[in-house]
Amino acid sequence: MALRSLTTIGRKISEWNLLKTTAIFATNTRNLKQITQSETSDGTLVIAGNYVPSDRASNLVTVKLGDEAPCSACYMCKLNLDVKHTDVLILSQFVRTDGCMLPRRITGLCKRQQKRIGTMVTMAQKAGLMSNINPSWSHRDPRKRYRHKKWNSYWDETTIKC
Amino acid sequence: MSATKRVQQWSTFSRMWYLYDAQWQDPFHSAKILSPYLTGQNKPIYHPLNDCGDHVVVINSREIALRGDEWKKRVYFHHTGYPRGASWTLAWELHQKDPKMIMRKAVYKAIASNLIRRTCMERLHIYPGSEIPEEIKSNLSGQIRPIMPVPKRLQEYSKEEIDNYPKVFDFPNDYVLR
Ligand SMILES: [Zn+2]
C-alpha cells in the first residue's frame, strides 16, 4: 500500500494555488446569509439575516488548464485528486455543521463526483474520523456508539460503485 | 573457536523481541506479516527442526480496524463438545469480551498447522492497551513497521490547520449558513 498523506495532497493543491491568475472583478464579492437569533431586554425575539463574506475565498483553489478551450468538467474532476475517506480536511468542506452532505445545487459537482464524495463522507463518519461534525444529540465519542459501531473500521474506495 | 566466532554464534541464535503497534491495523493482514517472525522463517538459518522464532509484542490490540462492515459480518464458531454446544459469536461481541482474541486467532490461523504451532504462539504477547509490563519492555530490541497508515481524526487538527487548508469550492451566492 502506497503511503500517502494529507500533506502531499495539500502541497499539490498549493502548487496549483501558485498558478492561480490574479484578476480584478467588477462584481461584488460572494456574500453568504447568516441567520442569527437574539433576545432583547424586553423579551422580544429578534431573528436577523445578515450578509457575511465567505472565509473560503482567500484559500480557494482554481485549476488553470493549458491553452485549451474552456473545460466544462467540474472542479473535482479538474483537480484529479486521489481522495480517500481518511482525507477529512477535504471531506469536511462538503458537509453542514450537523454532518449532513450538501446537495449538488450547492457543491456544483458532477453526478459521479457527488456520489463519490457523499459515499466517502459516510465512510469517514462511520470510521469516527469526523465525529465532531455531528447533530447535537449524537455520541461524539465513537466508543459510546451502539454494538458494532464502536470499534475502528476502514473502507476500500474501490467499492464505490461509480 | 575464536572469541569473535563464538559471539557471532550466540547472536545468530539469540531471540529478538519485536514491538508491533496494532493501532488502526487490519489484524488479518498484520498476521501475515507477524507469522514469519514467530516461526523464524525470515531468517537465513531457518529449518523446520531449528527452533529459531522471535518474540513479537503486539500493543493496542483494542484499536485494530476491520474492513467495511466486518465487525457484524465475521462470525467465530465454538463447540463445547456436548450436544447443542455450538455457539456463534460476532466479531464485535468477541472483541468486547476479549480485545486480544481476534488478533490471537488471526495469527494462529496464519501459522502453518504443525506440531510447533503452539510453541510459536507462546512467543506472541498481546496487550489491549499501550501499557507493557516492565520485564517485557526491557527485552524489546526491534520494531515491525505498521502496514497501514494511521488516519487522523478531524478533532486532532488545530483550527489554524483546518482554516488554512486549501478549499476546493466556495458557497454560491445567497447560501444560508447552517
Ligand atoms: Zn466532475
Coordinates of N, CA and C in Angstrom, one line a residue, chain A residues 1 3 6 9-10 13 30-33 35 51-52 54 56 59-61 75 79 86 88-90 92-94 96-97 102 106-107 127-129 131-133 142-143 147-148 150-155 159, chain B residues 23-26 29 62-72 91-93 95-96 145 147-149 151-155 157 161-178:
Chain A
M1 N 0.9 -1.2 0.0 CA 0.0 0.0 0.0 C 0.9 1.2 0.0
L3 N 2.1 4.7 0.8 CA 1.8 5.6 1.9 C 1.6 7.0 1.3
L6 N -2.0 13.6 3.9 CA -2.7 14.8 3.6 C -1.7 15.9 3.2
I9 N -1.1 15.9 -0.5 CA -2.2 16.5 -1.2 C -2.2 18.0 -1.1
G10 N -2.0 18.4 0.2 CA -2.0 19.9 0.5 C -1.0 20.6 -0.4
I13 N -2.1 20.8 -3.9 CA -3.1 21.9 -4.1 C -2.4 23.2 -4.1
R30 N -18.5 37.3 -3.0 CA -19.6 36.4 -2.6 C -20.1 36.8 -1.2
N31 N -21.4 36.8 -1.0 CA -22.0 37.1 0.3 C -22.9 35.9 0.7
L32 N -22.7 35.5 1.9 CA -23.5 34.4 2.4 C -24.4 35.0 3.5
K33 N -25.6 34.3 3.6 CA -26.6 34.8 4.6 C -26.3 34.0 5.9
I35 N -28.1 33.5 9.6 CA -29.3 33.8 10.4 C -29.0 33.7 11.8
Y51 N -25.7 39.5 5.8 CA -24.8 39.1 4.7 C -23.4 39.1 5.4
V52 N -22.7 37.9 5.2 CA -21.3 37.9 5.7 C -20.4 37.4 4.6
S54 N -17.5 35.3 2.6 CA -17.1 33.9 2.8 C -15.6 33.9 3.3
R56 N -13.8 31.3 2.8 CA -13.1 30.4 2.0 C -12.4 31.1 0.8
N59 N -8.5 31.1 0.5 CA -7.8 29.8 0.3 C -8.3 29.0 -0.9
L60 N -9.1 29.6 -1.7 CA -9.8 28.8 -2.8 C -8.8 28.4 -3.8
V61 N -9.0 27.1 -4.3 CA -8.1 26.6 -5.3 C -8.8 26.7 -6.7
Y75 N -15.0 20.9 -10.8 CA -13.6 21.2 -10.2 C -12.9 20.0 -9.6
L79 N -9.3 18.9 -10.7 CA -8.2 18.8 -9.7 C -7.6 17.4 -9.8
T86 N -10.1 9.0 4.4 CA -9.3 9.5 5.5 C -8.9 10.9 5.4
V88 N -10.0 13.9 5.8 CA -11.1 14.6 6.4 C -11.1 16.1 6.2
L89 N -9.9 16.7 5.9 CA -9.8 18.1 5.7 C -10.5 18.5 4.4
I90 N -10.5 17.6 3.4 CA -11.2 17.9 2.2 C -12.7 17.6 2.3
S92 N -14.6 17.4 4.9 CA -15.4 18.3 5.9 C -15.8 19.6 5.2
Q93 N -15.3 19.9 4.0 CA -15.7 21.1 3.3 C -17.1 20.9 2.7
F94 N -17.5 19.6 2.5 CA -18.7 19.3 1.8 C -19.9 19.0 2.7
R96 N -22.5 20.1 6.2 CA -23.0 21.2 7.1 C -22.5 21.0 8.5
T97 N -22.9 21.9 9.4 CA -22.4 21.8 10.7 C -22.9 20.6 11.5
L102 N -23.9 18.3 1.7 CA -24.5 19.4 0.9 C -25.1 18.9 -0.4
I106 N -25.5 23.1 -4.4 CA -24.6 24.0 -3.7 C -23.1 23.5 -3.9
T107 N -22.9 22.2 -4.0 CA -21.5 21.8 -4.2 C -21.1 22.1 -5.7
A127 N -16.3 5.6 10.3 CA -15.0 5.3 11.0 C -14.7 6.2 12.1
G128 N -15.6 7.2 12.4 CA -15.5 8.1 13.5 C -14.4 9.2 13.3
L129 N -14.1 9.4 12.0 CA -13.0 10.4 11.8 C -13.5 11.8 11.8
S131 N -16.2 12.9 13.9 CA -17.3 12.8 14.9 C -17.6 14.1 15.6
N132 N -16.7 15.2 15.3 CA -17.0 16.5 15.9 C -18.0 17.3 15.0
I133 N -18.3 16.8 13.8 CA -19.3 17.5 12.9 C -20.5 16.5 12.9
P142 N -16.7 7.8 19.5 CA -17.1 6.6 18.8 C -17.2 5.4 19.8
R143 N -16.6 5.3 20.9 CA -16.6 4.2 21.8 C -18.0 4.1 22.6
R147 N -23.3 -1.2 19.8 CA -22.8 -2.5 19.3 C -21.6 -2.4 18.4
H148 N -21.7 -2.9 17.1 CA -20.5 -3.0 16.3 C -20.0 -1.6 15.8
K150 N -18.9 0.7 17.5 CA -18.0 1.4 18.4 C -16.5 1.1 18.1
W151 N -16.3 0.1 17.3 CA -14.9 -0.3 17.0 C -14.4 0.3 15.7
N152 N -13.1 0.4 15.6 CA -12.5 1.1 14.4 C -12.7 0.2 13.2
S153 N -13.0 0.9 12.1 CA -13.1 0.2 10.8 C -12.5 1.1 9.7
Y154 N -12.1 0.4 8.6 CA -11.6 1.2 7.4 C -12.3 0.7 6.2
W155 N -12.3 1.5 5.1 CA -13.0 1.2 3.9 C -12.1 1.2 2.7
T159 N -14.7 0.1 -3.7 CA -16.1 -0.5 -3.6 C -17.2 0.5 -3.9
Chain B
Q23 N -2.5 -0.3 16.2 CA -3.5 0.7 16.1 C -3.9 1.0 14.7
W24 N -5.2 0.9 14.3 CA -5.8 1.1 13.0 C -5.2 0.1 12.0
Q25 N -4.7 -1.1 12.4 CA -4.2 -2.1 11.5 C -5.2 -3.2 11.4
D26 N -5.3 -3.8 10.2 CA -6.1 -4.9 9.9 C -5.4 -6.1 10.6
H29 N -4.3 -8.9 7.9 CA -3.1 -8.5 7.1 C -1.9 -8.5 8.0
R62 N -6.7 -3.4 21.1 CA -8.1 -3.0 21.2 C -8.5 -2.0 20.0
E63 N -7.4 -1.4 19.4 CA -7.6 -0.3 18.4 C -7.5 -0.9 17.0
I64 N -7.6 -2.2 16.8 CA -7.5 -2.8 15.5 C -8.7 -2.3 14.6
A65 N -8.5 -2.3 13.3 CA -9.5 -1.9 12.4 C -9.9 -3.0 11.5
L66 N -11.2 -3.3 11.3 CA -11.7 -4.3 10.4 C -12.3 -3.6 9.2
R67 N -12.2 -4.2 8.0 CA -12.6 -3.6 6.8 C -14.1 -3.6 6.7
G68 N -14.7 -2.4 6.3 CA -16.1 -2.3 6.0 C -17.0 -2.7 7.2
D69 N -18.0 -3.5 6.9 CA -18.9 -3.9 8.0 C -18.5 -5.3 8.5
E70 N -17.2 -5.6 8.6 CA -16.8 -7.0 9.0 C -17.1 -7.2 10.5
W71 N -17.2 -6.1 11.3 CA -17.5 -6.3 12.7 C -18.8 -7.0 12.9
K72 N -19.8 -6.8 12.1 CA -21.0 -7.5 12.3 C -21.2 -8.7 11.3
A91 N -17.9 -10.8 15.5 CA -16.6 -10.2 15.8 C -16.6 -9.1 16.8
W92 N -17.6 -8.3 16.8 CA -17.7 -7.1 17.7 C -18.0 -7.6 19.1
E93 N -18.7 -8.8 19.2 CA -19.0 -9.3 20.6 C -17.8 -9.9 21.2
H95 N -14.7 -9.1 20.4 CA -13.8 -8.1 20.7 C -14.2 -7.4 22.0
Q96 N -15.4 -7.3 22.3 CA -15.9 -6.7 23.5 C -15.6 -7.5 24.8
R145 N 7.3 -2.6 11.2 CA 6.7 -1.4 10.7 C 5.2 -1.7 10.4
I147 N 1.5 -1.7 8.7 CA 1.3 -1.9 7.3 C 0.3 -0.9 6.7
M148 N -0.5 -0.3 7.6 CA -1.5 0.7 7.1 C -1.2 2.0 7.7
P149 N -1.4 3.1 7.0 CA -1.3 4.5 7.6 C -2.4 4.7 8.6
P151 N -5.0 6.9 10.3 CA -5.7 8.1 9.9 C -5.8 9.1 11.1
K152 N -5.9 10.3 10.8 CA -6.0 11.4 11.8 C -7.4 11.9 11.9
R153 N -8.0 12.0 13.1 CA -9.4 12.5 13.2 C -9.4 14.0 13.0
L154 N -10.6 14.5 12.6 CA -10.7 15.9 12.3 C -10.5 16.7 13.6
Q155 N -10.9 16.2 14.8 CA -10.7 17.0 16.0 C -9.3 17.0 16.5
Y157 N -6.9 17.9 14.4 CA -6.2 19.1 13.7 C -6.6 20.4 14.5
E161 N -5.0 24.9 11.2 CA -4.7 23.9 10.1 C -5.9 23.7 9.3
I162 N -7.1 23.7 9.9 CA -8.4 23.5 9.1 C -8.7 24.7 8.3
D163 N -8.5 25.9 8.9 CA -8.8 27.2 8.2 C -7.8 27.4 7.1
N164 N -6.6 27.1 7.3 CA -5.6 27.4 6.2 C -5.4 26.3 5.2
Y165 N -6.2 25.2 5.3 CA -6.1 24.2 4.3 C -6.8 24.6 3.0
P166 N -6.2 24.3 1.9 CA -6.9 24.8 0.6 C -8.3 24.3 0.5
K167 N -9.2 25.2 0.1 CA -10.6 24.9 -0.1 C -10.9 24.6 -1.5
V168 N -11.6 23.6 -1.8 CA -11.9 23.2 -3.2 C -13.1 23.9 -3.8
F169 N -14.0 24.4 -3.0 CA -15.1 25.1 -3.6 C -15.6 26.2 -2.6
D170 N -16.3 27.2 -3.2 CA -16.9 28.3 -2.3 C -18.4 28.2 -2.5
F171 N -19.1 28.6 -1.4 CA -20.5 28.5 -1.4 C -21.1 29.5 -2.5
P172 N -22.2 29.1 -3.1 CA -22.9 30.0 -4.1 C -23.4 31.3 -3.4
N173 N -23.7 32.3 -4.1 CA -24.3 33.5 -3.5 C -25.6 33.1 -2.9
D174 N -26.0 33.8 -1.8 CA -27.2 33.6 -1.1 C -27.3 32.3 -0.4
Y175 N -26.2 31.6 -0.2 CA -26.3 30.4 0.6 C -26.5 30.7 2.0
V176 N -27.4 30.1 2.7 CA -27.7 30.3 4.1 C -26.9 29.4 4.9
L177 N -26.0 30.0 5.7 CA -25.1 29.2 6.6 C -25.9 28.4 7.6
R178 N -25.5 27.1 7.7 CA -26.1 26.3 8.7 C -25.1 25.5 9.5

